[in-house]
Short mmCIF file of C-alpha atoms in Angstrom, two decimals:
data_model
loop_
_atom_site.label_atom_id
_atom_site.label_comp_id
_atom_site.label_asym_id
_atom_site.label_seq_id
_atom_site.Cartn_x
_atom_site.Cartn_y
_atom_site.Cartn_z
CA UNK D 336 -24.45 8.39 -0.88
CA UNK D 337 -24.64 6.17 -4.00
CA UNK D 338 -23.86 2.53 -3.39
CA UNK D 339 -22.49 0.67 -6.45
CA UNK D 340 -23.73 -2.65 -7.69
CA UNK D 341 -22.42 -5.60 -5.70
CA UNK D 342 -20.44 -6.81 -8.73
CA UNK D 343 -17.89 -4.04 -8.05
CA UNK D 344 -15.08 -5.39 -5.85
CA UNK D 345 -15.47 -4.23 -2.25
CA UNK D 346 -12.73 -4.06 0.33
CA UNK D 347 -12.38 -2.87 3.90
CA UNK D 348 -9.24 -1.07 5.02
CA UNK D 349 -8.63 -0.65 8.76
CA UNK D 350 -6.03 1.84 9.97
CA UNK D 351 -4.10 1.09 13.16
CA UNK D 352 -2.46 4.38 14.23
CA UNK D 353 -0.04 2.99 16.83
CA UNK D 354 3.74 2.71 16.50
CA UNK D 355 6.44 1.91 19.05
CA UNK D 356 8.63 4.64 17.54
CA UNK D 357 8.51 6.99 14.58
CA UNK D 358 10.67 6.09 11.57
CA UNK D 359 12.52 9.10 10.22
CA UNK D 360 11.08 8.80 6.69
CA UNK D 361 7.45 8.17 7.66
CA UNK D 362 4.69 10.74 7.18
CA UNK D 363 1.78 8.35 7.79
CA UNK D 364 -0.93 9.07 10.36
CA UNK D 365 0.80 7.31 13.25
CA UNK D 366 1.43 8.03 16.92
CA UNK D 367 3.72 6.71 19.63
CA UNK D 368 2.49 6.03 23.16
CA UNK D 369 4.15 9.21 24.43
CA UNK D 370 2.41 11.29 21.75
CA UNK D 371 -0.99 9.90 22.76
CA UNK D 372 -0.49 9.96 26.54
CA UNK D 373 -3.41 11.66 28.26
CA UNK D 374 -5.36 12.23 25.05
CA UNK D 375 -8.40 10.14 25.96
CA UNK D 376 -9.77 6.60 25.93
CA UNK D 377 -9.83 6.37 22.15
CA UNK D 378 -6.06 6.48 22.07
CA UNK D 379 -5.57 3.09 23.73
CA UNK D 380 -5.72 -0.07 21.61
CA UNK D 381 -8.97 -1.14 23.26
CA UNK D 382 -10.50 2.32 22.92
CA UNK D 383 -9.47 2.37 19.28
CA UNK D 384 -11.02 -1.07 18.75
CA UNK D 385 -14.34 0.06 20.26
CA UNK D 386 -14.37 3.08 17.93
CA UNK D 387 -13.59 0.94 14.87
CA UNK D 388 -16.45 -1.39 15.78
CA UNK D 389 -18.79 1.61 15.90
CA UNK D 390 -17.60 2.84 12.53
CA UNK D 391 -18.01 -0.57 10.93
CA UNK D 392 -21.55 -0.84 12.28
CA UNK D 393 -22.40 2.51 10.71
CA UNK D 394 -20.67 1.51 7.49
CA UNK D 395 -22.82 -1.58 7.17
CA UNK D 396 -25.95 0.57 7.39
CA UNK D 397 -24.70 2.66 4.46
CA UNK D 398 -23.36 -0.16 2.33
CA UNK D 399 -26.11 -2.70 2.93
CA UNK D 400 -25.72 -6.37 2.05
CA UNK D 401 -22.36 -6.46 0.36
CA UNK D 402 -19.85 -9.15 1.40
CA UNK D 403 -16.25 -8.06 1.72
CA UNK D 404 -13.88 -9.39 -0.94
CA UNK D 405 -10.67 -8.15 0.68
CA UNK D 406 -9.56 -6.85 4.07
CA UNK D 407 -6.34 -4.94 4.67
CA UNK D 408 -5.25 -3.87 8.14
CA UNK D 409 -2.51 -1.28 7.84
CA UNK D 410 -0.80 1.39 9.83
CA UNK D 411 1.08 2.24 11.83
CA UNK D 412 2.03 -1.11 13.26
CA UNK D 413 -0.95 -3.50 13.39
CA UNK D 414 1.16 -6.24 14.98
CA UNK D 415 1.59 -4.00 18.05
CA UNK D 416 -2.04 -4.54 19.05
CA UNK D 417 -1.63 -8.33 19.04
CA UNK D 418 -3.31 -11.20 17.24
CA UNK D 419 -6.35 -11.21 19.55
CA UNK D 420 -7.32 -7.63 18.72
CA UNK D 421 -6.61 -8.19 15.02
CA UNK D 422 -8.92 -11.18 15.26
CA UNK D 423 -11.56 -8.97 16.89
CA UNK D 424 -11.29 -6.54 13.96
CA UNK D 425 -11.96 -9.36 11.53
CA UNK D 426 -14.81 -10.67 13.68
CA UNK D 427 -16.44 -7.23 13.50
CA UNK D 428 -16.14 -7.16 9.72
CA UNK D 429 -17.65 -10.64 9.51
CA UNK D 430 -20.50 -9.64 11.80
CA UNK D 431 -21.35 -6.43 9.98
CA UNK D 432 -20.75 -7.40 6.34
CA UNK D 433 -19.77 -11.04 6.00
CA UNK D 434 -16.77 -12.20 4.02
CA UNK D 435 -17.08 -13.32 0.41
CA UNK D 436 -15.94 -16.89 -0.31
CA UNK D 437 -12.18 -16.96 -0.68
CA UNK D 438 -11.76 -13.47 0.74
CA UNK D 439 -8.20 -12.17 1.02
CA UNK D 440 -7.40 -10.94 4.54
CA UNK D 441 -4.10 -9.09 5.02
CA UNK D 442 -2.39 -7.42 7.92
CA UNK D 443 0.81 -5.44 7.88
CA UNK D 444 3.31 -6.36 10.58
CA UNK D 445 6.67 -5.13 11.74
CA UNK D 446 9.15 -7.98 12.22
CA UNK D 447 10.14 -6.95 15.75
CA UNK D 448 6.57 -7.23 17.07
CA UNK D 449 5.83 -10.70 15.70
CA UNK D 450 6.44 -14.25 16.88
CA UNK D 451 5.38 -17.79 15.94
CA UNK D 452 2.53 -17.45 18.45
CA UNK D 453 1.42 -14.18 16.86
CA UNK D 454 1.24 -15.76 13.40
CA UNK D 455 -0.59 -18.81 14.77
CA UNK D 456 -3.15 -16.41 16.24
CA UNK D 457 -3.60 -14.73 12.87
CA UNK D 458 -4.23 -18.05 11.16
CA UNK D 459 -6.79 -19.00 13.80
CA UNK D 460 -8.51 -15.63 13.32
CA UNK D 461 -8.73 -16.11 9.55
CA UNK D 462 -5.93 -13.99 8.11
CA UNK D 463 -4.62 -15.29 4.78
CA UNK D 464 -1.83 -12.83 4.04
CA UNK D 465 0.88 -10.92 5.92
CA UNK D 466 2.98 -7.99 4.71
CA UNK D 467 6.22 -7.49 6.64
CA UNK D 468 8.25 -4.29 6.64
CA UNK D 469 11.80 -5.43 5.93
CA UNK D 470 13.14 -2.30 4.14
CA UNK D 471 16.78 -3.51 4.05
CA UNK D 472 19.17 -6.17 5.31
CA UNK D 473 21.99 -3.62 5.77
CA UNK D 474 22.37 -2.48 9.39
CA UNK D 475 23.53 1.03 8.48
CA UNK D 476 20.57 1.49 6.11
CA UNK D 477 18.14 0.41 8.82
CA UNK D 478 19.74 2.94 11.17
CA UNK D 479 19.28 5.76 8.65
CA UNK D 480 15.63 4.75 8.29
CA UNK D 481 15.26 4.54 12.10
CA UNK D 482 14.07 0.95 11.86
CA UNK D 483 14.36 -1.02 15.07
CA UNK D 484 14.51 -4.59 13.84
CA UNK D 485 17.76 -6.44 13.33
CA UNK D 486 18.74 -7.29 9.73
CA UNK D 487 17.80 -10.97 9.98
CA UNK D 488 14.52 -10.59 11.83
CA UNK D 489 12.35 -9.89 8.78
CA UNK D 490 13.45 -13.11 7.07
CA UNK D 491 12.90 -15.09 10.26
CA UNK D 492 9.43 -13.57 10.64
CA UNK D 493 8.51 -14.44 7.05
CA UNK D 494 9.52 -18.04 7.63
CA UNK D 495 7.54 -18.14 10.87
CA UNK D 496 4.48 -16.81 9.07
CA UNK D 497 4.66 -19.47 6.39
CA UNK D 498 5.29 -22.21 8.95
CA UNK D 499 2.20 -21.08 10.88
CA UNK D 500 0.07 -21.50 7.76
CA UNK D 501 -0.21 -17.96 6.37
CA UNK D 502 -0.86 -18.59 2.69
CA UNK D 503 0.80 -15.50 1.24
CA UNK D 504 3.68 -13.46 2.64
CA UNK D 505 5.05 -10.17 1.34
CA UNK D 506 8.30 -8.42 2.21
CA UNK D 507 8.59 -4.65 1.73
CA UNK D 508 11.87 -3.12 0.57
CA UNK D 509 12.95 0.52 0.42
CA UNK D 510 15.79 1.31 -1.97
CA UNK D 511 18.06 4.29 -2.77
CA UNK D 512 18.38 5.26 0.88
CA UNK D 513 21.35 7.62 1.45
CA UNK D 514 24.39 5.47 2.19
CA UNK D 515 23.01 2.34 0.51
CA UNK D 516 25.26 0.70 -2.09
CA UNK D 517 24.44 -1.69 -4.91
CA UNK D 518 25.98 -4.47 -2.82
CA UNK D 519 23.74 -3.53 0.13
CA UNK D 520 20.71 -3.86 -2.13
CA UNK D 521 21.90 -7.17 -3.56
CA UNK D 522 22.39 -8.50 -0.03
CA UNK D 523 18.85 -7.43 0.84
CA UNK D 524 17.51 -9.20 -2.24
CA UNK D 525 19.48 -12.34 -1.34
CA UNK D 526 17.84 -12.23 2.08
CA UNK D 527 14.40 -11.83 0.50
CA UNK D 528 15.02 -14.85 -1.73
CA UNK D 529 16.13 -16.92 1.27
CA UNK D 530 12.77 -16.21 2.92
CA UNK D 531 10.93 -17.90 0.01
CA UNK D 532 8.10 -15.37 0.02
CA UNK D 533 5.68 -15.17 -2.89
CA UNK D 534 5.36 -11.38 -3.04
CA UNK D 535 7.78 -8.45 -2.84
CA UNK D 536 7.05 -4.72 -2.79
CA UNK D 537 9.93 -2.32 -3.45
CA UNK D 538 9.68 1.45 -3.17
CA UNK D 539 12.25 4.12 -3.89
CA UNK D 540 12.78 6.27 -0.82
CA UNK D 541 10.85 9.54 -0.95
CA UNK D 542 11.89 12.33 1.39
CA UNK D 543 8.57 13.70 2.63
CA UNK D 544 8.31 17.26 3.92
CA UNK D 545 8.01 17.51 7.68
CA UNK D 546 9.79 14.22 8.45
CA UNK D 547 12.96 13.79 10.48
CA UNK D 548 14.68 12.50 7.33
CA UNK D 549 13.75 15.67 5.43
CA UNK D 550 15.27 17.78 8.20
CA UNK D 551 18.50 15.77 8.05
CA UNK D 552 18.70 16.17 4.28
CA UNK D 553 18.00 19.89 4.57
CA UNK D 554 20.80 20.29 7.13
CA UNK D 555 23.19 18.46 4.81
CA UNK D 556 23.66 15.49 7.14
CA UNK D 557 22.41 13.11 4.44
CA UNK D 558 22.44 13.33 0.67
CA UNK D 559 19.08 13.48 -1.07
CA UNK D 560 18.18 10.32 -3.03
CA UNK D 561 19.43 10.42 -6.62
CA UNK D 562 16.96 9.64 -9.43
CA UNK D 563 19.58 7.98 -11.63
CA UNK D 564 20.74 5.79 -8.75
CA UNK D 565 17.13 4.88 -7.98
CA UNK D 566 16.55 3.86 -11.60
CA UNK D 567 19.64 1.63 -11.60
CA UNK D 568 18.56 0.06 -8.31
CA UNK D 569 15.09 -0.63 -9.72
CA UNK D 570 16.68 -2.55 -12.58
CA UNK D 571 18.73 -4.62 -10.12
CA UNK D 572 15.54 -5.44 -8.22
CA UNK D 573 13.60 -6.35 -11.34
CA UNK D 574 16.40 -8.51 -12.71
CA UNK D 575 16.85 -10.37 -9.42
CA UNK D 576 13.18 -10.97 -8.71
CA UNK D 577 12.42 -11.96 -12.31
CA UNK D 578 15.25 -14.49 -12.26
CA UNK D 579 13.74 -15.94 -9.08
CA UNK D 580 10.35 -16.41 -10.72
CA UNK D 581 8.57 -13.32 -9.39
CA UNK D 582 7.02 -11.15 -12.10
CA UNK D 583 6.02 -7.53 -11.86
CA UNK D 584 2.28 -6.95 -11.94
CA UNK D 585 2.42 -3.32 -10.76
CA UNK D 586 5.35 -0.95 -11.05
CA UNK D 587 6.44 -1.51 -7.44
CA UNK D 588 5.12 -5.04 -6.87
CA UNK D 589 6.20 -8.54 -7.91
CA UNK D 590 4.38 -11.82 -7.31
CA UNK D 591 5.06 -15.50 -7.88
CA UNK D 592 1.72 -15.96 -9.65
CA UNK D 593 -1.73 -14.40 -9.96
CA UNK D 594 -2.85 -15.92 -6.67
CA UNK D 595 0.01 -14.19 -4.85
CA UNK D 596 -0.84 -10.70 -6.13
CA UNK D 597 -2.44 -8.42 -3.55
CA UNK D 598 -6.10 -8.39 -4.49
CA UNK D 599 -6.89 -5.57 -2.08
CA UNK D 600 -4.44 -3.22 -3.77
CA UNK D 601 -5.68 -4.34 -7.18
CA UNK D 602 -9.08 -3.10 -6.03
CA UNK D 603 -7.61 0.37 -5.60
CA UNK D 604 -6.03 0.26 -9.05
CA UNK D 605 -9.04 -1.21 -10.87
CA UNK D 606 -12.02 0.94 -9.85
CA UNK D 607 -12.96 -1.04 -6.77
CA UNK D 608 -14.76 0.37 -3.75
CA UNK D 609 -13.59 0.27 -0.18
CA UNK D 610 -14.51 1.50 3.26
CA UNK D 611 -11.60 2.85 5.26
CA UNK D 612 -12.15 2.53 9.02
CA UNK D 613 -9.90 4.13 11.60
CA UNK D 614 -8.29 7.54 12.17
CA UNK D 615 -7.32 9.23 8.91
CA UNK D 616 -8.55 6.33 6.75
CA UNK D 617 -9.79 7.09 3.23
CA UNK D 618 -12.86 5.51 1.59
CA UNK D 619 -14.42 5.35 -1.86
CA UNK D 620 -17.93 4.35 -2.89
CA UNK D 621 -19.55 5.01 -6.24
CA UNK D 622 -17.45 8.04 -7.17
CA UNK D 623 -17.52 9.62 -3.70
CA UNK D 624 -14.24 9.75 -1.78
CA UNK D 625 -13.96 10.80 1.84
CA UNK D 626 -11.48 10.66 4.70
CA UNK D 627 -11.70 10.45 8.46
CA UNK D 628 -10.40 12.87 11.06
CA UNK D 629 -6.78 12.04 11.85
CA UNK D 630 -6.35 12.11 15.61
CA UNK D 631 -7.45 8.92 17.39
CA UNK D 632 -9.02 10.86 20.28
CA UNK D 633 -11.16 13.01 18.00
CA UNK D 634 -12.05 9.98 15.89
CA UNK D 635 -13.25 8.01 18.93
CA UNK D 636 -15.09 10.99 20.44
CA UNK D 637 -17.09 11.63 17.28
CA UNK D 638 -18.15 8.00 17.02
CA UNK D 639 -19.04 7.88 20.71
CA UNK D 640 -21.28 10.92 20.13
CA UNK D 641 -23.02 9.16 17.26
CA UNK D 642 -21.31 11.25 14.58
CA UNK D 643 -19.62 10.01 11.43
CA UNK D 644 -15.87 10.70 11.77
CA UNK D 645 -15.63 12.24 8.31
CA UNK D 646 -13.20 15.15 7.92
CA UNK D 647 -13.91 15.90 4.27
CA UNK D 648 -15.02 14.47 0.95
CA UNK D 649 -14.96 14.94 -2.79
CA UNK D 650 -17.17 13.80 -5.64
CA UNK D 651 -15.36 12.41 -8.67
CA UNK D 652 -16.92 13.42 -11.96
CA UNK D 653 -16.42 11.60 -15.26
CA UNK D 654 -13.26 13.58 -16.09
CA UNK D 655 -11.66 12.88 -12.70
CA UNK D 656 -12.56 9.20 -12.91
CA UNK D 657 -11.12 8.94 -16.42
CA UNK D 658 -7.87 10.58 -15.31
CA UNK D 659 -7.51 8.22 -12.38
CA UNK D 660 -8.12 5.18 -14.56
CA UNK D 661 -5.26 6.20 -16.82
CA UNK D 662 -2.95 7.01 -13.89
CA UNK D 663 -3.61 3.75 -12.04
CA UNK D 664 -4.16 1.18 -14.78
CA UNK D 665 -1.06 2.16 -16.67
CA UNK D 666 0.98 1.10 -13.62
CA UNK D 667 -0.24 -2.47 -14.04
CA UNK D 668 1.37 -5.14 -16.19
CA UNK D 669 -2.04 -5.69 -17.79
CA UNK D 670 -1.88 -2.09 -18.95
CA UNK D 671 -4.51 0.31 -20.15
CA UNK D 672 -7.22 -0.22 -22.78
CA UNK D 673 -6.54 2.34 -25.51
CA UNK D 674 -10.29 3.01 -25.70
CA UNK D 675 -9.91 4.84 -22.38
CA UNK D 676 -7.78 7.47 -24.13
CA UNK D 677 -8.96 10.24 -26.42
CA UNK D 678 -7.54 10.57 -29.93
CA UNK D 679 -4.58 12.78 -28.87
CA UNK D 680 -3.87 10.36 -26.05
CA UNK D 681 -3.79 7.41 -28.43
CA UNK D 682 -1.39 9.31 -30.67
CA UNK D 683 0.78 10.05 -27.62
CA UNK D 684 0.75 6.32 -26.86
CA UNK D 685 2.06 5.57 -30.35
CA UNK D 686 4.86 8.09 -29.82
CA UNK D 687 5.67 6.51 -26.46
CA UNK D 688 5.94 3.10 -28.13
CA UNK D 689 8.34 4.58 -30.70
CA UNK D 690 10.46 5.86 -27.80
CA UNK D 691 10.49 2.42 -26.19
CA UNK D 692 8.29 3.44 -23.25
CA UNK D 693 5.27 1.33 -24.24
CA UNK D 694 5.27 -2.21 -25.61
CA UNK D 695 4.71 -2.11 -29.36
CA UNK D 696 3.08 -5.54 -29.62
CA UNK D 697 0.63 -4.76 -26.79
CA UNK D 698 -0.17 -1.43 -28.43
CA UNK D 699 -1.02 -3.25 -31.63
CA UNK D 700 -3.43 -5.37 -29.62
CA UNK D 701 -5.15 -2.29 -28.23
CA UNK D 702 -3.41 -1.88 -24.86
CA UNK D 703 -0.85 0.54 -23.46
CA UNK D 704 1.66 -1.53 -21.45
CA UNK D 705 4.80 -0.05 -19.98
CA UNK D 706 8.18 -1.45 -20.95
CA UNK D 707 10.77 -1.57 -18.19
CA UNK D 708 12.15 1.75 -19.39
CA UNK D 709 8.58 3.01 -19.34
CA UNK D 710 8.18 1.87 -15.73
CA UNK D 711 11.13 4.05 -14.80
CA UNK D 712 9.39 7.00 -16.46
CA UNK D 713 5.79 6.07 -15.66
CA UNK D 714 4.81 9.51 -14.38
CA UNK D 715 6.04 11.12 -17.59
CA UNK D 716 4.13 8.62 -19.73
CA UNK D 717 0.92 9.23 -17.79
CA UNK D 718 1.33 12.98 -18.18
CA UNK D 719 1.90 12.63 -21.91
CA UNK D 720 -1.18 10.47 -22.40
CA UNK D 721 -3.39 12.81 -20.40
CA UNK D 722 -2.19 16.16 -21.71
CA UNK D 723 -1.60 15.37 -25.37
CA UNK D 724 -3.19 17.82 -27.76
CA UNK D 725 -4.25 17.19 -31.37
CA UNK D 726 -1.38 17.45 -33.85
#
């Protein structure tokens, strides 16, 4: 496996597969205690932790001496395993790789499984950033999403995190949920502003096949999300957050300043490399992408047997890498260097600027940068740039 030069940003993602309950919209690789009951030792938090330690030790042998720039513990519900185990995860990364100076260390958390003591434990362990799943401040929207926390808990948790000394705090929102109104969204944004966080992520609800939400939509119990409504809600979000001093730096993410932007996610968008540890986690090194087996029991059993838990892989050639650069970099406020496009693509970019989808001044300076209208139609712009043919 090729290992890139150490100048390429390197992150470690750790997947925690445990959840107290399954949210109706979620199609992530997560499991409740009942779903894992009797499946084997690797399905307990401590069994999972032992398996992750084994994977990280093997990863260090492959990667070699390469300090970690960013860590992101996601899930699932990382806060369910407690601050001590999250600290043990970070200790293992330190022991196997070392952390680069000023490394960003993030964990996702659900508001209902946090406390001031939990956040104090994270600070002691070395976490610098927390991302909290708020989704909405409207009780009926939370019920539709099958979220367990009360409307005010996410704001309280964000304040507790900052008080404990967590340097950067993000709140996640989901918008255009069936039954949500503009006023519901504005109330959620007011709550976000009251929390005084320095980062907000906002995602339009996607009804994923195989989820409980998809079954409810199919039966006609809930209306499917409307694209026009979602676009209007995005504009409300952007207006509100911009007025509060948070600027978009990626289509779905706003930050108070450069220091508040999520460096780990920027690594994904800007050709970084990362090792994904845990069941179902994805990794990328030097143009090779692979993913782990999904079930925690199988994952742990393979590692216990001395096997890599890889389920599959793909090698990205120059064409695939070029396509991904266009797809990902165009989502950023810094935009895309026009030199990464072929001649038909550059002509398509000029047409997009004429249509108001790309910023004309930025285009004149050699970069394709989405306007707000362009952000609403980002997928279309990407397709146009990649599939343009000579006139």
